[in-house]
Rosetta silent file (secondary structure, phi, psi, omega in degrees, C-alpha in Angstrom):
SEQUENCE: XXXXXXXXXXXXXXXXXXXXXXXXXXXXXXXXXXXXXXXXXXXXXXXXXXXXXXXXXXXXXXXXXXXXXXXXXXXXXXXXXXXXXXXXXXXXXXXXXXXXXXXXXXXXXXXXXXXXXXXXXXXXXXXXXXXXXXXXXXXXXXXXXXXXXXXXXXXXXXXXXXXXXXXXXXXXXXXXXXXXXXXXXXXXXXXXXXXXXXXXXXXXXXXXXXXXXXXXXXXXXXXXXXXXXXXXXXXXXXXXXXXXXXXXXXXXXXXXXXXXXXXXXXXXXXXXXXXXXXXXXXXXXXXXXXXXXXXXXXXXXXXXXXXXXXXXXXX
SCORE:     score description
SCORE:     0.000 S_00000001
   1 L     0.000  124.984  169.753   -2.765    5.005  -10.409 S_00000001
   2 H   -74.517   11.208  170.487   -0.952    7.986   -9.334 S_00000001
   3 H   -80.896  -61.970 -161.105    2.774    6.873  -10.402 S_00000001
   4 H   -54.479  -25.724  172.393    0.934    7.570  -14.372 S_00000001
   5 H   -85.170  -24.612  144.611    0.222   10.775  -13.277 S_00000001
   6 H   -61.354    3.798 -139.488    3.492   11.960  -11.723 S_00000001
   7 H  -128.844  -53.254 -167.746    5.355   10.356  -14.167 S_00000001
   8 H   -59.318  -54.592 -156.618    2.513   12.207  -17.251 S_00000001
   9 H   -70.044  -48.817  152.465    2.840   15.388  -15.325 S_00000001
  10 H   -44.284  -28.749  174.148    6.834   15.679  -15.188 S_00000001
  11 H  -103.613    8.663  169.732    7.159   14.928  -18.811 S_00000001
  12 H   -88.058  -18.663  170.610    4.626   17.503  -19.799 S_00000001
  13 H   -53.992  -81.973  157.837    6.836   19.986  -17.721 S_00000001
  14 H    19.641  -99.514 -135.975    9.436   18.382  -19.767 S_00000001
  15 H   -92.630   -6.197 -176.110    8.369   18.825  -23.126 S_00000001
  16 H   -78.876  -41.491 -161.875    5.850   22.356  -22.466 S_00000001
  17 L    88.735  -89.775 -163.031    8.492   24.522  -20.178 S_00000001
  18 E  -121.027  163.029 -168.602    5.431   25.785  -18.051 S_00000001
  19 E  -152.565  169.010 -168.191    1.723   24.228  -17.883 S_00000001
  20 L  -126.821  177.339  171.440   -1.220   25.497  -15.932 S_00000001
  21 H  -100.142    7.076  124.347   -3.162   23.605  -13.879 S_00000001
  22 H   -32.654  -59.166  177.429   -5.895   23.689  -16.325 S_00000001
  23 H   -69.712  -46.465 -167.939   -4.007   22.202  -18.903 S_00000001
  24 H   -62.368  -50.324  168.151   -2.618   19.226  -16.717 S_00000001
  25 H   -44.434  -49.197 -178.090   -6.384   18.576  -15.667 S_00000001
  26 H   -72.203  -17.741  178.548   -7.313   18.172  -19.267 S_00000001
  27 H   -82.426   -9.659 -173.972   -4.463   16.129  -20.556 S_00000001
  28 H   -87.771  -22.155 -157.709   -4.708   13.830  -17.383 S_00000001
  29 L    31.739   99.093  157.389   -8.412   14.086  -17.712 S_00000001
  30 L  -177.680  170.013 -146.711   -8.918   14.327  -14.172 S_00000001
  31 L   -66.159  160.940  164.479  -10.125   17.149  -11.894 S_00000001
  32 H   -47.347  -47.289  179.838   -8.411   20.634  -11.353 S_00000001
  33 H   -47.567  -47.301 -167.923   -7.956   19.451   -7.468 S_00000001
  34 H   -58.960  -37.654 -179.983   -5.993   16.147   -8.752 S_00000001
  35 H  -114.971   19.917  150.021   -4.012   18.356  -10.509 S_00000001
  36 H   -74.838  -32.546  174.320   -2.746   20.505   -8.607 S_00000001
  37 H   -60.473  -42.315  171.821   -2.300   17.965   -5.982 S_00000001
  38 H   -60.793  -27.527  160.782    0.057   16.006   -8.195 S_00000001
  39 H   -49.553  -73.378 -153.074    2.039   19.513   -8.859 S_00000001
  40 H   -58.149  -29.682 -158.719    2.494   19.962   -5.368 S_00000001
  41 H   -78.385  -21.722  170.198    3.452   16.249   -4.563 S_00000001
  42 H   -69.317  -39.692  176.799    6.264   16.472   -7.251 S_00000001
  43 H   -61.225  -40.664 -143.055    7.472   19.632   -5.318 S_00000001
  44 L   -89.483  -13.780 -166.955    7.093   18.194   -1.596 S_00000001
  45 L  -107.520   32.669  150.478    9.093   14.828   -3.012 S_00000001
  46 L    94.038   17.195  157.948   12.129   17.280   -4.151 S_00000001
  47 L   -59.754  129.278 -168.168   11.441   17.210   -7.770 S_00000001
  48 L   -86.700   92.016 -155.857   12.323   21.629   -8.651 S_00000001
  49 E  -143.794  149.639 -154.011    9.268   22.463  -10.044 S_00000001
  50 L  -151.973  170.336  157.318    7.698   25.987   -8.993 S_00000001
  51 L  -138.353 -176.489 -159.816    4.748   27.730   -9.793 S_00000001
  52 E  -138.187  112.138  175.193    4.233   32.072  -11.196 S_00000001
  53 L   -61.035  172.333  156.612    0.943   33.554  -10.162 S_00000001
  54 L    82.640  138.375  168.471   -0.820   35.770  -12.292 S_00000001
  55 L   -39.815  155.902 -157.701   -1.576   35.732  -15.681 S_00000001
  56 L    79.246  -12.997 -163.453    0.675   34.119  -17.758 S_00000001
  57 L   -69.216 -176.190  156.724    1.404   32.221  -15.028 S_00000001
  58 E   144.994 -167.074 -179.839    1.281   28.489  -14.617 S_00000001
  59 E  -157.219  143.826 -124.777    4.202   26.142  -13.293 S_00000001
  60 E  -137.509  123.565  143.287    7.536   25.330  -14.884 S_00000001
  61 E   -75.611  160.333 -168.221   10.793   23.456  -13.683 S_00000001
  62 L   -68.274  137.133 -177.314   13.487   25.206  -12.662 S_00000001
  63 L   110.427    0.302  172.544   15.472   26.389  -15.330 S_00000001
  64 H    79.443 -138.775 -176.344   12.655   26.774  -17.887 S_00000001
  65 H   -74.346  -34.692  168.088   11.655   25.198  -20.979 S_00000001
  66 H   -53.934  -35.589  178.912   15.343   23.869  -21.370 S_00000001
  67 L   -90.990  153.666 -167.998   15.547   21.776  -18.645 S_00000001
  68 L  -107.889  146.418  171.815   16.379   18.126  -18.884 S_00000001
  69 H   -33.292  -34.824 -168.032   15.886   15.117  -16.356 S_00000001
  70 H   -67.364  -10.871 -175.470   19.805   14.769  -16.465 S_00000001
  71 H   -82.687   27.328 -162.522   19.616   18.245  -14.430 S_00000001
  72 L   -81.412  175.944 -162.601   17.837   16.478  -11.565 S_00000001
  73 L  -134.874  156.825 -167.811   20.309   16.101   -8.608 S_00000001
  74 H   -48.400  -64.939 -162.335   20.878   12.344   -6.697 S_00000001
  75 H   -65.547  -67.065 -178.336   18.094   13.230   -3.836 S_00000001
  76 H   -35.270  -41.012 -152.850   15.698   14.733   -6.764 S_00000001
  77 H   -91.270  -62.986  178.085   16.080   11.645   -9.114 S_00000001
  78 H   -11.329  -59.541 -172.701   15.448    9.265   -5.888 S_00000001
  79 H   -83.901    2.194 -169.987   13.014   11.149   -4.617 S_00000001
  80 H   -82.472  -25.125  179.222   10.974   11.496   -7.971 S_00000001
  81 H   -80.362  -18.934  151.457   11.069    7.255   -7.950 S_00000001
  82 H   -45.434  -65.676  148.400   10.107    6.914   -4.790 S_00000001
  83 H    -5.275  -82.940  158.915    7.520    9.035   -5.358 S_00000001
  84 L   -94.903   17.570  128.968    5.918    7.340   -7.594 S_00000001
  85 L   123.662 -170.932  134.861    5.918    4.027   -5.893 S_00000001
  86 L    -3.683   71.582 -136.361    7.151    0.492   -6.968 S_00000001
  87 H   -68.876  -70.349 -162.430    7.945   -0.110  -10.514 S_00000001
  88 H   -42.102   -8.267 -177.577    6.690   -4.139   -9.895 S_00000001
  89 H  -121.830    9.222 -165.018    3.106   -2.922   -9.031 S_00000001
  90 L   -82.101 -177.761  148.880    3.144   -0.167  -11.628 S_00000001
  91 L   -87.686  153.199  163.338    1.415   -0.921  -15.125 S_00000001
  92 L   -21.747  -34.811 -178.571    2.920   -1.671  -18.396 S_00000001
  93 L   -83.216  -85.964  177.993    2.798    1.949  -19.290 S_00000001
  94 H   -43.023  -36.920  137.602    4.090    3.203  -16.244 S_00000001
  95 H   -45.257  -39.346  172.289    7.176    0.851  -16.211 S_00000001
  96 H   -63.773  -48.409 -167.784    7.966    2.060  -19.707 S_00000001
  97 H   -46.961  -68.158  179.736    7.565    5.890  -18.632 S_00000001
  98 H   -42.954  -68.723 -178.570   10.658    4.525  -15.163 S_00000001
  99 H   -11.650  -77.844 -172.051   12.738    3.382  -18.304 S_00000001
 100 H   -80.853   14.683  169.677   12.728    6.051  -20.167 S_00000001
 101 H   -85.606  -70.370 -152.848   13.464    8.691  -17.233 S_00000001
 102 H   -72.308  -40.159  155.622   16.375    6.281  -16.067 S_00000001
 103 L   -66.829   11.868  161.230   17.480    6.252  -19.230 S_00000001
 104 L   -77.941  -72.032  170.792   17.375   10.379  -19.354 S_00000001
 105 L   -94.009  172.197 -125.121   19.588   10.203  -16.657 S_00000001
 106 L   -61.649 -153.165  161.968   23.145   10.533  -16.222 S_00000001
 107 L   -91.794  -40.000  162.968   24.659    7.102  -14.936 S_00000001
 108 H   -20.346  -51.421 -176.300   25.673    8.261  -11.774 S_00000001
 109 H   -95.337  -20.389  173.694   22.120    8.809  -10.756 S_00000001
 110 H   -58.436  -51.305 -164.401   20.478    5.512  -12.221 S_00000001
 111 H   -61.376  -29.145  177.280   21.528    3.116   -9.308 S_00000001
 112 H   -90.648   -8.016 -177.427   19.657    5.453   -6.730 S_00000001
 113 H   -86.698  -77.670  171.836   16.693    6.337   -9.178 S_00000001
 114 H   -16.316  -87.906 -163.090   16.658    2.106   -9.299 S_00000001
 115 H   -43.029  -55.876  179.555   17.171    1.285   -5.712 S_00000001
 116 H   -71.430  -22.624 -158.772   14.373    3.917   -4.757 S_00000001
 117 H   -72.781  -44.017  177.681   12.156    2.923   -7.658 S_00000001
 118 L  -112.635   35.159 -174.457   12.081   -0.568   -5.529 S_00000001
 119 L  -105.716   -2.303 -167.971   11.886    0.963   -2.369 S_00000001
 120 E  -159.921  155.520  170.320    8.213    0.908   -1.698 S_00000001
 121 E  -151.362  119.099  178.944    5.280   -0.819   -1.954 S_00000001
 122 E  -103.961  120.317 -175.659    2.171    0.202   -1.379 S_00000001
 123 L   -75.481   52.665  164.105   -0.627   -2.539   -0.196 S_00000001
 124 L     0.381  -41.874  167.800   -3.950   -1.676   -0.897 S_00000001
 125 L   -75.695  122.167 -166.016   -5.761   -4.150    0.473 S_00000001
 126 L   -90.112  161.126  174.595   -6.671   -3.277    4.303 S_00000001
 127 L   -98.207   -9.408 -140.474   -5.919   -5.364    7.581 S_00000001
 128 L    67.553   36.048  172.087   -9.324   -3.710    8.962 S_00000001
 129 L  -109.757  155.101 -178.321   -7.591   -1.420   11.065 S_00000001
 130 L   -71.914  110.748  169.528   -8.246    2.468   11.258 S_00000001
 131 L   -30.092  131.245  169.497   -4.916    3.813    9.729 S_00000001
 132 L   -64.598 -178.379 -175.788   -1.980    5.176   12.015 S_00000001
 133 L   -98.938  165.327 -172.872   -0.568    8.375   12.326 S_00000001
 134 L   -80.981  156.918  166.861    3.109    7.987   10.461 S_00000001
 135 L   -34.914  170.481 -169.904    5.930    6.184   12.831 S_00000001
 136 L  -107.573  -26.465  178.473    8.315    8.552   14.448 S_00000001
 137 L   -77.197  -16.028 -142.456   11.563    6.359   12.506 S_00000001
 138 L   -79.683   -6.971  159.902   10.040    6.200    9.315 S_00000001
 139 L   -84.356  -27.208  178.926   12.489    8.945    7.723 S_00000001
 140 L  -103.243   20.056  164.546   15.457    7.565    8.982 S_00000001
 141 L   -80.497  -38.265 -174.921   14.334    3.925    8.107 S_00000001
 142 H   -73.204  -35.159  136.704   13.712    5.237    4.633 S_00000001
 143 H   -68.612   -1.051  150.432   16.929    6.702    4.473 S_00000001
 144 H   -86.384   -5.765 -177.849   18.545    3.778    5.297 S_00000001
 145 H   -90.988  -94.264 -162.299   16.601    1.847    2.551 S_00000001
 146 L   -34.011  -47.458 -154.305   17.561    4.811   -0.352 S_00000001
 147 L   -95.401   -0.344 -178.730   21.265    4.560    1.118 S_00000001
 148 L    52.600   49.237 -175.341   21.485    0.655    1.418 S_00000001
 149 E  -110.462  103.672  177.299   22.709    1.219    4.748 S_00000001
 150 L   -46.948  161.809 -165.355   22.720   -1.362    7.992 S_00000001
 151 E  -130.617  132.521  111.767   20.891   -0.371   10.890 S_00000001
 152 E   -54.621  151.989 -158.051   20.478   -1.834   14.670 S_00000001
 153 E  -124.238  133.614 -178.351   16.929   -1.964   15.238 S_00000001
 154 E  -100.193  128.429 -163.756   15.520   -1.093   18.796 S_00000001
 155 E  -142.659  101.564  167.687   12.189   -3.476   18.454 S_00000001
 156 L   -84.131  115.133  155.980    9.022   -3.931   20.889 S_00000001
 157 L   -71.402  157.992  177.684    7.290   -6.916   19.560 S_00000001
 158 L   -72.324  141.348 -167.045    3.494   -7.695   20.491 S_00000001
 159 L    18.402   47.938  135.799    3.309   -9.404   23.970 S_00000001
 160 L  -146.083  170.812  160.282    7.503   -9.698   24.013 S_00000001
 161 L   -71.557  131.063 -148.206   10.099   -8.339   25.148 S_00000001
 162 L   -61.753 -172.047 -158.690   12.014   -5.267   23.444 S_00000001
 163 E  -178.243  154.971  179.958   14.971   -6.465   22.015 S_00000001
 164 E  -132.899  140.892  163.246   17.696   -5.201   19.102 S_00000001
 165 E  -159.386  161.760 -175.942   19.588   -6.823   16.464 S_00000001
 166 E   -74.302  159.694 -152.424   21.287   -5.621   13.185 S_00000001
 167 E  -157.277  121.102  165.785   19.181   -5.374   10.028 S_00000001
 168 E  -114.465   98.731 -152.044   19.564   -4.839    6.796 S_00000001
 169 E   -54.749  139.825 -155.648   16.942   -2.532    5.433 S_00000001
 170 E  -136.281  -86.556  153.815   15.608   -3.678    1.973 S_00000001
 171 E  -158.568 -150.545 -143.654   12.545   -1.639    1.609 S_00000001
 172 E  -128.968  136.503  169.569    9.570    0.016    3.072 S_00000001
 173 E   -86.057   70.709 -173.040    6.075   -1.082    3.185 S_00000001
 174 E   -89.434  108.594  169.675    2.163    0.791    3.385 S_00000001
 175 L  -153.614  134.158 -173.091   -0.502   -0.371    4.125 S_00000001
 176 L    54.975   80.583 -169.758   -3.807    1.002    5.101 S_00000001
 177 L    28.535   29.156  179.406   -1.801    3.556    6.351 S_00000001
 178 L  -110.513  122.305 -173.862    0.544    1.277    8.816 S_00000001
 179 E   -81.966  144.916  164.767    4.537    1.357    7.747 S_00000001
 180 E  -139.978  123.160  154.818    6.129   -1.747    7.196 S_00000001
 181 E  -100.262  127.369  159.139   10.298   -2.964    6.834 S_00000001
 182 E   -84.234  128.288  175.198   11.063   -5.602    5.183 S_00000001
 183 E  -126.003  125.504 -174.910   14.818   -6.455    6.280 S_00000001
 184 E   -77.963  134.715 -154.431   17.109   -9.153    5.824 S_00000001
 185 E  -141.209  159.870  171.876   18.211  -10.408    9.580 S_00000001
 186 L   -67.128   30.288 -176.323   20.346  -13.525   10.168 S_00000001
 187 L  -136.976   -8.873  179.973   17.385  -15.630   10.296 S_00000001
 188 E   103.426 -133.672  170.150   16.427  -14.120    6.908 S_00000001
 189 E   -88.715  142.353 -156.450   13.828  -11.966    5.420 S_00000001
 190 E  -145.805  133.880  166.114   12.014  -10.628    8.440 S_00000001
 191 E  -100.046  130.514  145.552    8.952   -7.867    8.398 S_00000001
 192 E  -148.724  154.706 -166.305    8.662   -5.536   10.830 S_00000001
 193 E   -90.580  148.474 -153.478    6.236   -3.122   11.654 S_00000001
 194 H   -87.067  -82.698 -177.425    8.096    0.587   12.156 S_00000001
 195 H    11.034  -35.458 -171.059    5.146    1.839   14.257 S_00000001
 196 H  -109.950   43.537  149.580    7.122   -0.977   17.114 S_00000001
 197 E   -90.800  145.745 -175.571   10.652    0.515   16.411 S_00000001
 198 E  -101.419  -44.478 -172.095   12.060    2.275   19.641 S_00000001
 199 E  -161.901  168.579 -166.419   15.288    2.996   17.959 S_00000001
 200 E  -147.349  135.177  164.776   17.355    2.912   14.723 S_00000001
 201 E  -156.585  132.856 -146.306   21.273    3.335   14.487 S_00000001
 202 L   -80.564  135.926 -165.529   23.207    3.284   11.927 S_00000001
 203 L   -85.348  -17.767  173.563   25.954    0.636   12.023 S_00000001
 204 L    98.270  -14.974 -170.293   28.097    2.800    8.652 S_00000001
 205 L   -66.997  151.224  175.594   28.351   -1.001    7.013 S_00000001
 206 E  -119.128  169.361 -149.582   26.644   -1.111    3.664 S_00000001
 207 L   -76.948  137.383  157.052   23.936   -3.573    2.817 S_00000001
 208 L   -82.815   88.049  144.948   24.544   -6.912    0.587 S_00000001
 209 L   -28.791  120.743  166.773   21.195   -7.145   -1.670 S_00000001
 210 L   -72.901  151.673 -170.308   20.234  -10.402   -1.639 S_00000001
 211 L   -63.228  126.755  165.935   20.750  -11.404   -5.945 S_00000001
 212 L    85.814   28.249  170.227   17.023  -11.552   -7.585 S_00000001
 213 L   -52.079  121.147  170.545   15.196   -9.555   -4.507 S_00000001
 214 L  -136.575  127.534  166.853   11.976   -8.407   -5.224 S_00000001
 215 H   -25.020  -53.585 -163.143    9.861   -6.202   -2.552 S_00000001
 216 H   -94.160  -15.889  163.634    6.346   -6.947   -3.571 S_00000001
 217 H   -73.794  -53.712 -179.571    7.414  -11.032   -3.485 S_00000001
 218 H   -61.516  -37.872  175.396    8.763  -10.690   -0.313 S_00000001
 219 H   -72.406  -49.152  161.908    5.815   -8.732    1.334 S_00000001
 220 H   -24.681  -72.092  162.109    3.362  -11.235   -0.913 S_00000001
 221 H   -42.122  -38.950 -129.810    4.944  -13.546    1.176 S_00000001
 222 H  -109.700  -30.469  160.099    5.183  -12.232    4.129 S_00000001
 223 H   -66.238  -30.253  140.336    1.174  -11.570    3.971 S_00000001
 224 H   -14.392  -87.585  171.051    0.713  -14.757    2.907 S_00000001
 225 H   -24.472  -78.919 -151.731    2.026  -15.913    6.615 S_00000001
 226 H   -30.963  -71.843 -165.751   -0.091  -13.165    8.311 S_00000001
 227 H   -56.573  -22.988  170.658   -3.509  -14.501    6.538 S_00000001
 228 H   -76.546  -31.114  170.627   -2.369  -18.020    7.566 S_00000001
 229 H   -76.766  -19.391 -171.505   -2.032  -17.284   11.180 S_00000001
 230 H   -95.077  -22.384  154.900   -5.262  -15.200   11.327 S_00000001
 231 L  -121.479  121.446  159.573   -7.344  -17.599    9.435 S_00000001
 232 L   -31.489  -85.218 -174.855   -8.121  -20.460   11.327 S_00000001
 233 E   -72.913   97.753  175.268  -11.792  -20.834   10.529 S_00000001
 234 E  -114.440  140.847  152.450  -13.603  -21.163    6.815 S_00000001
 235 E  -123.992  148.863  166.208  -17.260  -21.036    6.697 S_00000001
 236 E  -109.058  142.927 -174.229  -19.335  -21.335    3.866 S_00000001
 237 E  -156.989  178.113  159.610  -22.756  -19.905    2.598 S_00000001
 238 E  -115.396  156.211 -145.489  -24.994  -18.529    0.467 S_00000001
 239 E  -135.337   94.112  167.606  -24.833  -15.292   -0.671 S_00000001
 240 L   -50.019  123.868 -173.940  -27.299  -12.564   -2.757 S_00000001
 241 H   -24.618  -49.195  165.758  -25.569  -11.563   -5.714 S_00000001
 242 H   -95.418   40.884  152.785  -25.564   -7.829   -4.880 S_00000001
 243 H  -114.725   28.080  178.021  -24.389   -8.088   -1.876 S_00000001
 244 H   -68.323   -9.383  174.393  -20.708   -9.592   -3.421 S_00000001
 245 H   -84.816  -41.708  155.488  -19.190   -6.373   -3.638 S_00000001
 246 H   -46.288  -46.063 -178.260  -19.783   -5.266   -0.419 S_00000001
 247 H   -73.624  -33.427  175.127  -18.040   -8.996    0.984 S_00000001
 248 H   -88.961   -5.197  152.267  -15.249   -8.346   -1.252 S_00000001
 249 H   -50.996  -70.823 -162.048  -14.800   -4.681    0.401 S_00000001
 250 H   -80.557  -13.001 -168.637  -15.262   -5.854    3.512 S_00000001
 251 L  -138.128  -19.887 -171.923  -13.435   -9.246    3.446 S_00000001
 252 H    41.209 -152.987 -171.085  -10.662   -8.779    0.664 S_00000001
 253 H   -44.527   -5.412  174.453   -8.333  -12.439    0.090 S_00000001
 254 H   -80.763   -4.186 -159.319  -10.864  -14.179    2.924 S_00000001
 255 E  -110.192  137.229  170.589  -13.738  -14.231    0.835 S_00000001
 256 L  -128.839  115.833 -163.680  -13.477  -16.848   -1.826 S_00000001
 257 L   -91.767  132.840  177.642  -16.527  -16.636   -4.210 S_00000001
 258 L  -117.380  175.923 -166.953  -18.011  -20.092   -6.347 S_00000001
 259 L   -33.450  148.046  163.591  -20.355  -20.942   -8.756 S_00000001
 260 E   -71.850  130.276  168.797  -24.604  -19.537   -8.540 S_00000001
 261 L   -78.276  169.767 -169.457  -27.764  -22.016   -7.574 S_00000001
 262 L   -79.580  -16.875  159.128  -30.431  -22.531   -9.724 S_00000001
 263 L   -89.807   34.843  158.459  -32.096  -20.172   -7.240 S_00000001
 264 L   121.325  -69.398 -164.252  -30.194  -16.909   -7.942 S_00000001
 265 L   -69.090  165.074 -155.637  -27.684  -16.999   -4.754 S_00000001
 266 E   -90.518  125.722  152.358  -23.963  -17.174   -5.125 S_00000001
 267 E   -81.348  136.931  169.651  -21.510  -19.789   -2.831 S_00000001
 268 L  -124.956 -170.793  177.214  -19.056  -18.176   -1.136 S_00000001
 269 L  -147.502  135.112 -169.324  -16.476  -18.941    1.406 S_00000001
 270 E  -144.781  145.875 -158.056  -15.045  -17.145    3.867 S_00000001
 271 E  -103.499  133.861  175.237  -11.948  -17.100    5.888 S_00000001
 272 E  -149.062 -174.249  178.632  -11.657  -15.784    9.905 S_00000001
 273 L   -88.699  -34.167  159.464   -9.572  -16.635   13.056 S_00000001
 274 L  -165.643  174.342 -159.990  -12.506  -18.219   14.705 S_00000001
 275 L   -84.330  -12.364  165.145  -16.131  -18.984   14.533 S_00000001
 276 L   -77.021  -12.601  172.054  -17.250  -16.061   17.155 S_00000001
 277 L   -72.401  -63.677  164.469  -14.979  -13.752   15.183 S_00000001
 278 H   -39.483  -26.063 -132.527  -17.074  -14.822   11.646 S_00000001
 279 H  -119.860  -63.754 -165.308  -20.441  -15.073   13.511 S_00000001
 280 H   -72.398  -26.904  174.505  -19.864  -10.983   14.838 S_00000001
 281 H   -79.726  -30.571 -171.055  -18.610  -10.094   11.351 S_00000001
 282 H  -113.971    4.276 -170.623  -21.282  -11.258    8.953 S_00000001
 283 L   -80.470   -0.208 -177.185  -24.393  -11.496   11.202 S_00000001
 284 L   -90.454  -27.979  161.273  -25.267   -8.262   10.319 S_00000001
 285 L   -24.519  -54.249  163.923  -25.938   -9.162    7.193 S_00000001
 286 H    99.924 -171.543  130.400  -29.160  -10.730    7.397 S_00000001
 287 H    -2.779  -57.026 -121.337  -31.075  -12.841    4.770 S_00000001
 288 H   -92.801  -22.404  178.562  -28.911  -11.419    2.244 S_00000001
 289 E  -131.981  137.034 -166.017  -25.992  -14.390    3.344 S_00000001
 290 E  -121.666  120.068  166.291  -27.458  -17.502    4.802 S_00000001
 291 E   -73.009   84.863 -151.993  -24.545  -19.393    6.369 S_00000001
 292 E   -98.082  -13.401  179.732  -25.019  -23.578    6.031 S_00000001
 293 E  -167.457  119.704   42.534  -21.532  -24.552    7.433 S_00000001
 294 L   -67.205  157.551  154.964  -19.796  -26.069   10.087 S_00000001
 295 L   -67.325   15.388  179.529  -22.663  -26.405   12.157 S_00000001
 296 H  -100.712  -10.109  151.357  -21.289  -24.481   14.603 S_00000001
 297 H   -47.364 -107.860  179.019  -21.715  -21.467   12.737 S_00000001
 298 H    -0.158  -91.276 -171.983  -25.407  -21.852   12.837 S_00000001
 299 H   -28.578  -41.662 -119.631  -25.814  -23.049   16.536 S_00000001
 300 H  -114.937  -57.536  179.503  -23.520  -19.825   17.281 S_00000001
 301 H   -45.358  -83.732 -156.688  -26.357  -17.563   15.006 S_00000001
 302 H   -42.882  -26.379 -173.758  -29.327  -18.822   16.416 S_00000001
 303 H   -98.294  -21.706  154.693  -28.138  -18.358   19.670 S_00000001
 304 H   -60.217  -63.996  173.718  -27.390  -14.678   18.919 S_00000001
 305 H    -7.029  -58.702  175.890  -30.607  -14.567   17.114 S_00000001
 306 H   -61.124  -47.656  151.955  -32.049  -15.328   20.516 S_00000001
 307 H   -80.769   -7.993 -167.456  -30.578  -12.802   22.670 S_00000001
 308 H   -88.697  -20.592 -168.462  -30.507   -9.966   20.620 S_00000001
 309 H   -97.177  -68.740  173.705  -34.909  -10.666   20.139 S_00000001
 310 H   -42.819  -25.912  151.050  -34.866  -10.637   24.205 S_00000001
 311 H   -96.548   -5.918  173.655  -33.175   -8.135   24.191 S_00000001
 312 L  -119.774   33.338 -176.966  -34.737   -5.763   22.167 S_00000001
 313 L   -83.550  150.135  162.645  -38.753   -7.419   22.434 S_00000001
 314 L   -34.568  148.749  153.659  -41.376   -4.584   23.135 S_00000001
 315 L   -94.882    0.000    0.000  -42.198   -4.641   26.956 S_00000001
């Protein structure tokens, strides 16, 4: 995960003064590229960290060997917890590391090193879509998240009309490169994706956190929904064992895998939106997943089966 490696790489600045990028690779054990990238990524998220060409060289925060996390400035301690992502998705390890940094700094600066710390979530798990380019709001959505600040939201929904209403920004969402706010709205917590914001203006009101919030529960939920409206449709089959990695790539929370026959293959199960959606996704497959039910899978194979051999027999 790359919060342990910002998080490793700031306290070896910490406790070294200056480090090479040599050094970082071997204590991180990971490549010279990774770590350099992780250098620069502390710099681009306003952590003051620098680097000195040249022998001797190597790269230090500002202020040398001497300096301590309490010198970090409001936007700096924010932006190093942003940075490294979600404390609730982090590991055991990595949640100790956010401790002891918040406890490094002053008090002043813990509620926004907190607030950003729970400010993001990053989803792993793809919708199948080819990742966007980022939203054109997504800095001043993000700053309204860091600053607990209401918003009106300028909002095109899919097949409605656009529409605005005040929002109170909670935190920020990724996944497979598509931004998502979660926001509390007078109908409650509400998702929306910033890719459909038209406009964002700030109302100056500050936000009431609802008591016990948690980000990655609320999106959990909110994905939950998603997977309930889009699948419809379960089919079930059988499935050779190596090709289960590949279904769970390719299918994530739809594929639900059960027990092995006494001849080798694996039942699975799998979740779609409909049975021509399911039919166009796995038929490529082959042999390697034999589908036995509803029977409308099948009929719906066979009768591809049929044109695609008419359409491609010799002449």
């Amino acid at each position: 995960m790359r919060a342990d490696r910002l998080i490793a790489v700031l306290l070896l600045l910490q406790t070294r003064g200056r480090v090479t990028v040599r050094e970082v690779a071997r204590e991180l054990e990971v490549s010279a590229r990774t770590a350099r990238r992780d250098l620069e990524a502390l710099g681009i998220a306003g952590v003051p960290v620098y680097s000195s060409p040249g022998r001797g060289g190597g790269w230090s925060l500002v202020g040398g060997s001497r300096t301590d996390l309490s010198g970090l400035t409001v936007d700096e301690a924010r932006a190093l917890f942003l940075a490294a992502g979600s404390a609730t998705e982090a590991t055991p390890g990595v949640q100790a590391a956010l401790r002891k940094l918040l406890a490094a700094l002053p008090a002043p600066l813990r509620q926004g090193a907190e607030a950003a710390g729970s400010a993001l979530v990053v989803d792993a798990a793809g919708w199948g879509r080819t990742p966007a380019p980022e939203p054109e709001h997504l800095g001043v959505l993000r700053q309204a998240v860091l600053d607990a600040r209401e918003v009106v939201l300028g909002y095109a929904g899919r097949a409605k009309p656009p529409s605005s209403r005040v929002v109170s920004p909670l935190g920020l969402v990724t996944k497979s490169g598509v931004w998502y706010l979660v926001a509390g709205t007078g109908d409650g917590v509400r998702t929306f994706r910033v890719g459909r914001v038209t406009d964002v203006t700030a109302t100056g009101k500050a936000v009431a956190r609802p008591e016990g919030f948690d980000l990655a529960a609320a999106w959990e939920a909110s994905t939950a929904a998603v997977e309930a409206r889009r699948g419809q449709t379960r089919v079930r089959g059988l499935a050779d064992p190596a090709l289960l990695p590949v279904l769970r790539i390719r299918l994530g929370a739809r594929l639900e895998v059960g027990p092995e026959n006494p001849d080798g293959r694996v039942e699975v199960e799998v979740v779609g939106p409909s049975i021509d959606m399911l039919v166009s996704e796995l038929a490529g497959f082959g042999s390697r997943l034999l589908l036995l039910d509803p029977p409308a899978v099948r009929t719906r194979l066979a009768g591809l089966a049929d044109e695609l051999a008419r359409l491609y027999a010799a002449p």
